[in-house]
Short mmCIF file of C-alpha atoms and ligand atoms in Angstrom, two decimals:
data_model
loop_
_atom_site.label_atom_id
_atom_site.label_comp_id
_atom_site.label_asym_id
_atom_site.label_seq_id
_atom_site.Cartn_x
_atom_site.Cartn_y
_atom_site.Cartn_z
CA MET A 18 -6.51 -30.13 -15.58
CA ALA A 19 -7.85 -26.67 -16.28
CA ASP A 20 -11.41 -28.01 -16.36
CA VAL A 21 -11.35 -28.51 -12.60
CA LEU A 22 -10.82 -24.81 -12.04
CA SER A 23 -13.66 -22.60 -10.88
CA LYS A 24 -14.57 -19.57 -13.02
CA ARG A 25 -13.43 -17.37 -10.15
CA ALA A 26 -10.03 -19.02 -9.96
CA ARG A 27 -9.55 -18.84 -13.70
CA SER A 28 -9.94 -15.09 -13.69
CA LEU A 29 -7.35 -14.50 -10.97
CA GLU A 30 -3.73 -13.76 -11.83
CA PRO A 31 -0.80 -13.51 -9.37
CA SER A 32 0.11 -10.12 -7.89
CA LEU A 33 2.58 -8.48 -10.26
CA THR A 34 4.30 -6.54 -7.45
CA LEU A 35 5.14 -9.85 -5.78
CA SER A 36 5.89 -11.86 -8.90
CA LEU A 37 8.23 -9.26 -10.41
CA THR A 38 10.01 -8.91 -7.08
CA ALA A 39 10.53 -12.67 -7.05
CA LYS A 40 11.67 -12.57 -10.68
CA ALA A 41 14.31 -9.90 -9.96
CA LYS A 42 15.61 -11.92 -6.96
CA ASP A 43 15.68 -15.05 -9.07
CA LEU A 44 17.65 -13.45 -11.89
CA LYS A 45 20.14 -12.03 -9.40
CA ALA A 46 20.56 -15.42 -7.73
CA LYS A 47 21.35 -16.88 -11.14
CA GLY A 48 24.16 -14.35 -11.41
CA GLU A 49 22.47 -12.09 -13.99
CA ASN A 50 23.38 -8.43 -13.96
CA VAL A 51 19.95 -7.04 -12.96
CA VAL A 52 18.78 -4.29 -10.62
CA GLY A 53 15.26 -4.49 -9.24
CA LEU A 54 13.37 -1.53 -7.80
CA THR A 55 10.21 -3.57 -7.56
CA ALA A 56 9.03 -4.31 -4.04
CA GLY A 57 7.41 -1.85 -1.75
CA GLU A 58 9.49 -3.32 1.00
CA PRO A 59 12.04 -1.61 3.28
CA ASP A 60 15.51 -3.04 2.68
CA PHE A 61 16.54 -2.57 6.34
CA ASP A 62 16.79 -5.50 8.70
CA THR A 63 14.06 -5.68 11.35
CA PRO A 64 15.36 -3.73 14.40
CA ASP A 65 17.02 -5.92 17.05
CA VAL A 66 14.67 -4.87 19.85
CA ILE A 67 11.80 -6.39 17.84
CA LYS A 68 13.69 -9.58 17.03
CA GLU A 69 14.52 -9.99 20.73
CA GLY A 70 10.80 -9.78 21.53
CA ALA A 71 10.15 -12.66 19.16
CA ILE A 72 13.01 -14.76 20.55
CA GLU A 73 11.76 -14.26 24.10
CA ALA A 74 8.23 -15.20 22.99
CA ILE A 75 9.52 -18.47 21.55
CA ARG A 76 11.42 -19.18 24.77
CA ARG A 77 8.29 -18.49 26.83
CA GLY A 78 6.41 -21.00 24.69
CA GLU A 79 4.13 -18.52 22.91
CA THR A 80 3.98 -20.96 20.04
CA LYS A 81 0.34 -22.03 20.05
CA TYR A 82 -2.87 -20.81 18.42
CA THR A 83 -3.90 -17.43 19.73
CA ALA A 84 -7.38 -15.91 19.87
CA ALA A 85 -8.61 -15.53 16.28
CA GLU A 86 -8.65 -11.74 16.66
CA GLY A 87 -5.10 -11.68 18.02
CA ILE A 88 -3.46 -11.58 21.46
CA LEU A 89 -4.99 -9.20 23.96
CA PRO A 90 -1.76 -7.30 24.84
CA LEU A 91 -1.27 -6.39 21.17
CA ARG A 92 -4.92 -5.41 20.65
CA LYS A 93 -4.70 -3.28 23.78
CA ALA A 94 -1.47 -1.64 22.60
CA VAL A 95 -2.92 -0.92 19.15
CA ALA A 96 -6.15 0.43 20.68
CA GLU A 97 -4.23 2.72 23.03
CA ALA A 98 -1.76 3.95 20.43
CA TYR A 99 -4.45 4.71 17.84
CA SER A 100 -6.97 6.21 20.27
CA GLU A 101 -4.25 8.71 21.08
CA ARG A 102 -3.04 9.13 17.52
CA LEU A 103 -6.49 9.47 15.96
CA GLY A 104 -8.16 11.26 18.85
CA VAL A 105 -11.05 8.78 18.59
CA PRO A 106 -11.64 6.11 21.25
CA TYR A 107 -10.92 2.47 20.39
CA GLY A 108 -10.80 -0.47 22.80
CA PRO A 109 -9.29 -3.94 22.33
CA ALA A 110 -12.69 -5.27 21.12
CA ASP A 111 -12.50 -2.82 18.20
CA VAL A 112 -9.14 -4.17 17.01
CA VAL A 113 -8.45 -7.24 14.87
CA ILE A 114 -4.88 -8.38 14.26
CA SER A 115 -4.35 -10.16 10.93
CA HIS A 116 -1.79 -11.79 8.74
CA GLY A 117 -0.57 -8.48 7.27
CA ALA A 118 -2.53 -5.35 6.36
CA LYS A 119 -3.37 -7.10 3.10
CA HIS A 120 -5.39 -9.61 5.05
CA SER A 121 -6.93 -6.88 7.20
CA ILE A 122 -8.20 -5.21 4.03
CA TYR A 123 -9.61 -8.47 2.72
CA ASN A 124 -11.39 -9.11 6.06
CA ALA A 125 -12.78 -5.58 6.04
CA LEU A 126 -14.07 -5.98 2.49
CA PHE A 127 -15.71 -9.24 3.55
CA ALA A 128 -17.39 -7.54 6.51
CA LEU A 129 -18.58 -4.47 4.57
CA THR A 130 -19.68 -5.70 1.12
CA ASP A 131 -22.12 -8.20 -0.36
CA PRO A 132 -21.81 -9.85 -3.77
CA GLY A 133 -22.84 -7.41 -6.48
CA ASP A 134 -21.99 -4.31 -4.43
CA GLU A 135 -19.80 -1.71 -6.05
CA VAL A 136 -16.60 -0.54 -4.41
CA LEU A 137 -15.01 2.76 -5.43
CA ILE A 138 -11.35 2.21 -6.17
CA LEU A 139 -9.25 5.21 -7.09
CA SER A 140 -6.73 4.70 -9.85
CA PRO A 141 -3.75 4.62 -9.71
CA TYR A 142 -4.61 1.95 -7.12
CA TRP A 143 -2.62 -0.62 -5.21
CA THR A 144 -2.71 -3.69 -7.39
CA SER A 145 -4.52 -6.01 -4.95
CA TYR A 146 -7.62 -3.88 -4.30
CA PRO A 147 -9.66 -4.76 -7.42
CA ASP A 148 -8.79 -8.46 -7.18
CA MET A 149 -9.81 -8.67 -3.52
CA VAL A 150 -13.14 -7.07 -4.37
CA LYS A 151 -13.68 -9.48 -7.25
CA ILE A 152 -12.80 -12.55 -5.18
CA LEU A 153 -15.62 -11.55 -2.83
CA GLY A 154 -18.11 -11.28 -5.70
CA ALA A 155 -18.38 -7.49 -5.35
CA ARG A 156 -17.50 -5.17 -8.22
CA PRO A 157 -14.65 -2.69 -8.39
CA ARG A 158 -15.78 0.66 -9.84
CA ILE A 159 -12.51 2.21 -10.94
CA VAL A 160 -12.45 5.98 -10.68
CA GLU A 161 -9.67 7.23 -12.89
CA LEU A 162 -7.78 10.12 -11.32
CA THR A 163 -5.36 12.25 -13.28
CA LYS A 164 -2.54 14.77 -12.98
CA LYS A 165 -5.19 17.49 -13.01
CA THR A 166 -6.23 16.66 -9.43
CA GLU A 167 -2.74 15.42 -8.45
CA PHE A 168 -4.18 11.88 -8.51
CA LYS A 169 -6.49 12.81 -5.64
CA LEU A 170 -10.20 12.28 -5.18
CA THR A 171 -11.95 15.65 -5.09
CA PRO A 172 -15.41 16.35 -3.61
CA GLU A 173 -16.73 16.96 -7.17
CA ILE A 174 -15.51 13.61 -8.49
CA PHE A 175 -16.76 11.84 -5.36
CA GLN A 176 -20.23 13.43 -5.55
CA LYS A 177 -20.48 12.51 -9.23
CA GLN A 178 -19.81 8.87 -8.39
CA LEU A 179 -22.39 8.96 -5.62
CA SER A 180 -25.03 10.44 -7.90
CA ARG A 181 -24.91 7.51 -10.31
CA LYS A 182 -27.94 5.23 -10.40
CA LYS A 183 -26.24 2.44 -8.46
CA LYS A 184 -24.88 3.78 -5.22
CA PRO A 185 -21.45 2.41 -4.27
CA ARG A 186 -21.27 0.55 -0.99
CA LEU A 187 -17.77 1.52 -0.02
CA LEU A 188 -14.81 3.78 -0.78
CA MET A 189 -11.22 2.53 -0.65
CA LEU A 190 -8.89 5.33 0.39
CA ASN A 191 -5.12 5.16 0.74
CA SER A 192 -2.97 8.05 1.97
CA PRO A 193 0.04 8.09 1.72
CA SER A 194 -0.65 6.09 -1.38
CA ASN A 195 0.84 3.26 -3.34
CA PRO A 196 1.82 3.62 -6.20
CA ALA A 197 1.60 7.43 -6.60
CA SER A 198 3.01 8.27 -3.13
CA ILE A 199 0.54 11.12 -2.77
CA VAL A 200 -0.54 12.44 0.63
CA TYR A 201 -3.90 14.16 1.05
CA ARG A 202 -3.87 17.53 2.76
CA ARG A 203 -5.96 17.91 5.89
CA GLU A 204 -8.74 19.94 4.24
CA GLU A 205 -8.93 17.61 1.23
CA LEU A 206 -9.37 14.59 3.46
CA GLU A 207 -11.86 16.33 5.71
CA ALA A 208 -14.05 17.19 2.71
CA ILE A 209 -14.05 13.54 1.62
CA ALA A 210 -14.80 12.32 5.15
CA ARG A 211 -17.78 14.71 5.32
CA ILE A 212 -19.19 13.28 2.12
CA VAL A 213 -18.73 9.75 3.48
CA LEU A 214 -20.75 10.81 6.51
CA GLU A 215 -23.56 12.43 4.49
CA SER A 216 -23.78 9.66 1.91
CA GLY A 217 -23.90 6.80 4.41
CA ILE A 218 -21.45 4.63 2.47
CA SER A 219 -18.62 2.92 4.29
CA LEU A 220 -14.90 3.53 4.12
CA ILE A 221 -11.71 1.53 4.32
CA SER A 222 -8.84 3.87 5.11
CA ASP A 223 -5.60 2.07 4.29
CA GLU A 224 -2.99 3.92 6.35
CA ILE A 225 -0.15 1.41 6.06
CA TYR A 226 2.30 4.22 5.10
CA GLU A 227 1.14 6.55 7.92
CA HIS A 228 4.64 6.92 9.42
CA LEU A 229 6.43 7.32 6.10
CA VAL A 230 5.74 10.97 5.36
CA PHE A 231 8.26 13.53 4.06
CA GLU A 232 9.03 17.16 4.79
CA GLY A 233 6.19 19.49 3.87
CA PHE A 234 3.55 16.77 4.30
CA GLU A 235 1.60 15.43 7.24
CA HIS A 236 -0.41 12.26 7.68
CA HIS A 237 -4.08 12.62 8.60
CA SER A 238 -6.75 10.01 9.07
CA PRO A 239 -10.30 10.73 7.87
CA VAL A 240 -11.55 9.35 11.21
CA SER A 241 -9.70 11.98 13.24
CA LEU A 242 -10.99 14.77 11.00
CA VAL A 243 -14.65 13.68 11.10
CA PRO A 244 -15.00 11.36 14.13
CA GLN A 245 -18.68 10.71 13.32
CA ILE A 246 -17.55 8.32 10.57
CA ARG A 247 -15.82 6.04 13.08
CA ASN A 248 -18.50 3.33 12.99
CA ARG A 249 -18.66 3.18 9.20
CA THR A 250 -14.90 3.17 8.74
CA VAL A 251 -12.25 0.50 9.04
CA VAL A 252 -8.80 1.99 9.59
CA VAL A 253 -6.08 -0.39 8.43
CA SER A 254 -2.39 -0.28 9.23
CA GLY A 255 0.37 -2.62 10.33
CA VAL A 256 4.02 -3.09 11.08
CA SER A 257 5.35 -4.16 7.65
CA LYS A 258 6.42 -0.79 6.28
CA SER A 259 7.00 1.28 9.43
CA TYR A 260 9.20 -1.23 11.25
CA SER A 261 10.65 -3.15 8.31
CA MET A 262 8.67 -6.28 9.18
CA THR A 263 7.17 -7.32 5.84
CA GLY A 264 7.91 -11.02 6.30
CA TRP A 265 6.53 -11.20 9.84
CA ARG A 266 3.02 -10.65 8.45
CA VAL A 267 1.20 -8.53 11.01
CA GLY A 268 -1.44 -5.98 10.13
CA TYR A 269 -4.37 -4.62 12.08
CA ALA A 270 -7.75 -3.02 11.66
CA LEU A 271 -9.65 -0.64 13.92
CA ALA A 272 -13.41 -0.65 13.50
CA ASP A 273 -16.76 -0.53 15.21
CA LYS A 274 -16.88 -3.57 17.53
CA ASP A 275 -19.67 -5.29 15.52
CA VAL A 276 -17.60 -4.98 12.35
CA ALA A 277 -14.46 -6.15 14.21
CA TYR A 278 -16.42 -9.14 15.55
CA ARG A 279 -17.39 -10.27 12.03
CA MET A 280 -13.91 -9.69 10.66
CA ALA A 281 -12.52 -11.87 13.43
CA ALA A 282 -15.22 -14.51 12.78
CA PHE A 283 -14.18 -14.65 9.13
CA GLN A 284 -10.53 -14.92 10.12
CA ALA A 285 -11.35 -17.67 12.64
CA HIS A 286 -12.65 -19.82 9.79
CA ALA A 287 -10.21 -18.74 7.09
CA THR A 288 -6.82 -18.77 8.83
CA GLY A 289 -7.39 -19.51 12.52
CA CYS A 290 -5.25 -16.70 13.85
CA PRO A 291 -2.21 -14.65 12.92
CA ASN A 292 1.24 -16.05 13.70
CA SER A 293 1.71 -16.08 17.49
CA ILE A 294 5.43 -15.18 17.55
CA SER A 295 5.00 -12.34 15.06
CA GLN A 296 2.26 -10.84 17.21
CA TRP A 297 4.63 -10.63 20.19
CA ALA A 298 7.26 -9.08 17.93
CA ALA A 299 4.69 -6.53 16.70
CA LEU A 300 3.94 -5.63 20.32
CA GLU A 301 7.64 -4.79 20.82
CA ALA A 302 7.56 -2.72 17.63
CA ILE A 303 4.60 -0.65 18.81
CA GLN A 304 5.95 -0.21 22.33
CA LYS A 305 9.67 0.23 21.64
CA GLY A 306 10.18 0.73 17.90
CA ALA A 307 9.53 4.48 17.47
CA GLU A 308 13.18 5.48 17.38
CA ALA A 309 14.21 2.85 14.82
CA ARG A 310 11.13 3.72 12.75
CA GLU A 311 12.09 7.39 12.61
CA GLU A 312 15.71 6.56 11.69
CA MET A 313 14.45 4.52 8.73
CA ARG A 314 12.05 7.28 7.68
CA VAL A 315 14.89 9.80 7.64
CA GLU A 316 16.91 7.42 5.47
CA PHE A 317 13.98 7.00 3.05
CA GLU A 318 13.66 10.76 2.78
CA LYS A 319 17.35 11.00 1.80
CA ARG A 320 16.83 8.35 -0.85
CA LYS A 321 13.72 10.07 -2.16
CA ASN A 322 15.77 13.26 -2.57
CA LEU A 323 18.62 11.44 -4.26
CA PHE A 324 16.17 9.71 -6.58
CA GLY A 325 14.41 13.00 -7.37
CA LYS A 326 17.70 14.75 -8.22
CA ARG A 327 18.59 12.00 -10.65
CA LEU A 328 15.14 11.95 -12.26
CA GLU A 329 15.18 15.73 -12.72
CA ARG A 330 17.81 15.50 -15.40
CA ILE A 331 16.10 12.78 -17.42
CA PRO A 332 14.15 14.10 -20.43
CA SER A 333 10.68 13.11 -21.74
CA ILE A 334 9.24 11.96 -18.40
CA TRP A 335 6.86 13.34 -15.78
CA TYR A 336 6.17 12.28 -12.18
CA PRO A 337 4.39 13.58 -9.08
CA GLU A 338 6.62 14.50 -6.14
CA PRO A 339 6.26 11.78 -3.48
CA GLY A 340 4.81 13.09 -0.21
CA GLY A 341 5.06 9.75 1.55
CA ALA A 342 5.48 5.97 1.09
CA PHE A 343 8.46 5.00 -1.11
CA TYR A 344 7.56 5.11 -4.75
CA TYR A 345 8.21 7.24 -7.80
CA LEU A 346 5.41 6.76 -10.33
CA VAL A 347 6.82 8.00 -13.62
CA ASP A 348 4.94 8.81 -16.82
CA VAL A 349 6.98 7.29 -19.66
CA SER A 350 4.23 7.26 -22.29
CA LYS A 351 6.04 9.82 -24.48
CA LEU A 352 8.63 7.14 -25.12
CA TYR A 353 6.28 4.31 -26.07
CA LYS A 354 6.23 5.01 -29.78
CA LYS A 355 9.96 5.60 -30.01
CA CYS A 356 10.87 2.36 -28.29
CA ASN A 357 8.07 0.47 -29.99
CA ALA A 358 6.25 -0.42 -26.76
CA LYS A 359 2.51 -1.04 -26.89
CA ASN A 360 1.98 -0.40 -23.20
CA SER A 361 3.68 -0.23 -19.80
CA PHE A 362 4.15 -4.02 -19.67
CA ASP A 363 5.95 -3.95 -22.99
CA PHE A 364 8.02 -0.96 -21.87
CA CYS A 365 9.13 -2.78 -18.69
CA ASP A 366 9.99 -5.91 -20.69
CA LYS A 367 12.27 -3.79 -22.87
CA LEU A 368 13.87 -2.12 -19.85
CA LEU A 369 14.71 -5.55 -18.51
CA ALA A 370 15.91 -6.98 -21.80
CA GLU A 371 18.07 -3.98 -22.75
CA GLN A 372 19.24 -2.65 -19.38
CA GLY A 373 18.65 -5.40 -16.81
CA LEU A 374 16.33 -3.11 -14.84
CA VAL A 375 13.18 -4.50 -13.23
CA VAL A 376 10.37 -2.11 -12.25
CA ILE A 377 6.59 -2.47 -12.10
CA PRO A 378 4.42 -1.55 -15.10
CA GLY A 379 1.74 1.01 -14.28
CA GLY A 380 -0.82 -1.25 -15.95
CA ALA A 381 -0.76 -3.27 -12.72
CA PHE A 382 -2.09 -0.19 -10.91
CA GLY A 383 -4.60 0.93 -13.53
CA CYS A 384 -2.30 3.60 -15.03
CA ASP A 385 -0.77 2.27 -18.19
CA LYS A 386 1.18 5.43 -19.05
CA MET A 387 3.41 5.03 -16.02
CA ILE A 388 5.95 2.75 -14.39
CA ARG A 389 6.66 2.43 -10.67
CA PHE A 390 10.07 2.56 -9.04
CA SER A 391 10.44 1.71 -5.38
CA PHE A 392 13.12 3.72 -3.60
CA ALA A 393 13.14 1.34 -0.64
CA ALA A 394 16.54 0.22 -1.87
CA SER A 395 20.20 0.99 -1.16
CA GLU A 396 21.75 4.18 -2.57
CA ASN A 397 23.98 1.98 -4.65
CA ASP A 398 21.02 0.17 -6.23
CA ILE A 399 19.18 3.45 -6.77
CA ASN A 400 22.18 4.89 -8.62
CA ARG A 401 22.70 1.74 -10.67
CA ALA A 402 19.01 1.61 -11.57
CA LEU A 403 18.89 5.25 -12.57
CA ASP A 404 22.04 4.95 -14.70
CA ARG A 405 20.26 2.23 -16.62
CA PHE A 406 16.96 4.08 -16.86
CA GLU A 407 18.73 7.23 -18.01
CA ASN A 408 20.60 5.28 -20.71
CA PHE A 409 17.36 3.76 -21.92
CA VAL A 410 15.47 7.05 -22.02
CA LYS A 411 18.33 8.88 -23.73
CA LYS A 412 18.59 6.19 -26.36
CA TYR A 413 14.91 6.56 -27.27
CA SER A 414 14.28 10.25 -26.75
CA SER A 415 16.89 11.46 -29.23
N1 PMP B 521 -1.78 -1.49 1.46
C1 PMP B 521 -0.90 -0.96 0.61
C2 PMP B 521 -1.25 0.28 -0.10
C3 PMP B 521 0.33 -1.59 0.40
O1 PMP B 521 1.21 -1.06 -0.46
C4 PMP B 521 0.63 -2.77 1.09
C5 PMP B 521 1.96 -3.41 0.81
N2 PMP B 521 2.02 -4.71 0.69
C6 PMP B 521 -0.35 -3.28 1.98
C7 PMP B 521 -1.54 -2.61 2.14
C8 PMP B 521 -0.16 -4.56 2.73
O2 PMP B 521 0.90 -4.61 3.60
P1 PMP B 521 1.19 -5.88 4.49
O3 PMP B 521 0.23 -6.95 4.09
O4 PMP B 521 2.60 -6.25 4.24
O5 PMP B 521 0.96 -5.46 5.90
N1 LIG B 522 2.76 -3.50 -1.27
C1 LIG B 522 4.05 -3.77 -1.79
C2 LIG B 522 4.12 -3.36 -3.25
O1 LIG B 522 3.20 -2.81 -3.76
C3 LIG B 522 4.49 -5.20 -1.55
C4 LIG B 522 4.00 -6.23 -2.52
C5 LIG B 522 2.53 -6.48 -2.39
O2 LIG B 522 2.11 -7.05 -1.38
O3 LIG B 522 1.83 -6.05 -3.31
O4 LIG B 522 5.15 -3.58 -3.86
#
């Protein structure tokens, strides 16, 4: 049957973050003794106030197609909340609601790139960025960032990329980031936003972890720091991470109205509209969910600290301190030789086989020396996972 497949389809593999999460769940369901710190997904239940909004929407009969760009009350609420938050004016016509922030990013890439265009993707990157770019016929230009710049894009690195013969069309930026959990400081982000303005390229600012920021760090959006880039920027966020609503599938984008119009046109043909009931639930989240959101953030911060304390005593590894999101990205490359692993995929296979621990290989994020742990898990699972990781590392670092 493979001969019916298009070349494009043949080159596409499933998302490893999703498939390993499913694998861990599957093994557990079969009664295997595994712990998975795979998914970037809050383990809390969706707050009741949000669920009630959805139930009421069903009772009212909000069960039909909506406008392709999403229901007006939600677009209005997003526009109002973000105009205030970003200090830059957005109206409902500048907002497109989609089937998760993942889909918002795909729509934005569709609206802002042509086949053959190059897109700057900063590694370590979220696993889906390069594949989305490739599906659209554009080309990911991976910019490898290192410990030296704390995995951040600096003005020097950015300018160097811009001075290459082929000018990139777009920069993908993500702060707080997945998988490194880094948060750009205000002045760092402002410098990048200024270069975006001068260079005339466009920007997708993926701010899905905007509310998940820890003590000593602050979230900033490039659009609030340099408002002149508003019309060349698509700001993406959503309710998945902040309100524990991953399965409801609601994300949104804020853009210049012409860009928003084309994103909605694409969505109209590709999916019709986002789920009607989930949109009403997302409206409740934005209007009434702030308290529950903050309670969950506080809990994540506790878990980050617990995780950090346990990692501190494990030898032979290195990791950046998470400023936001919910990941520890850990350099385990010193152990590769000792445990006879060729790469991060091999290393993770061994962790599973020997310790029943499932985590994501850094190779999925363009950083093969590292592995990613999600700390969006119960304290019990974090402790069990770290017992196993510690055993594994101790066995091979002696
Ligand atoms: N961006 C990043 C960096 C992410 O980690 C995720 C998580 N899935 C998303 C976007 C998409 O989130 P969702 O589609 O669940 O809204
Ligand atoms: N973004 C989350 C992660 O990286 C969820 C899975 C996905 O959509 O990639 O684990």
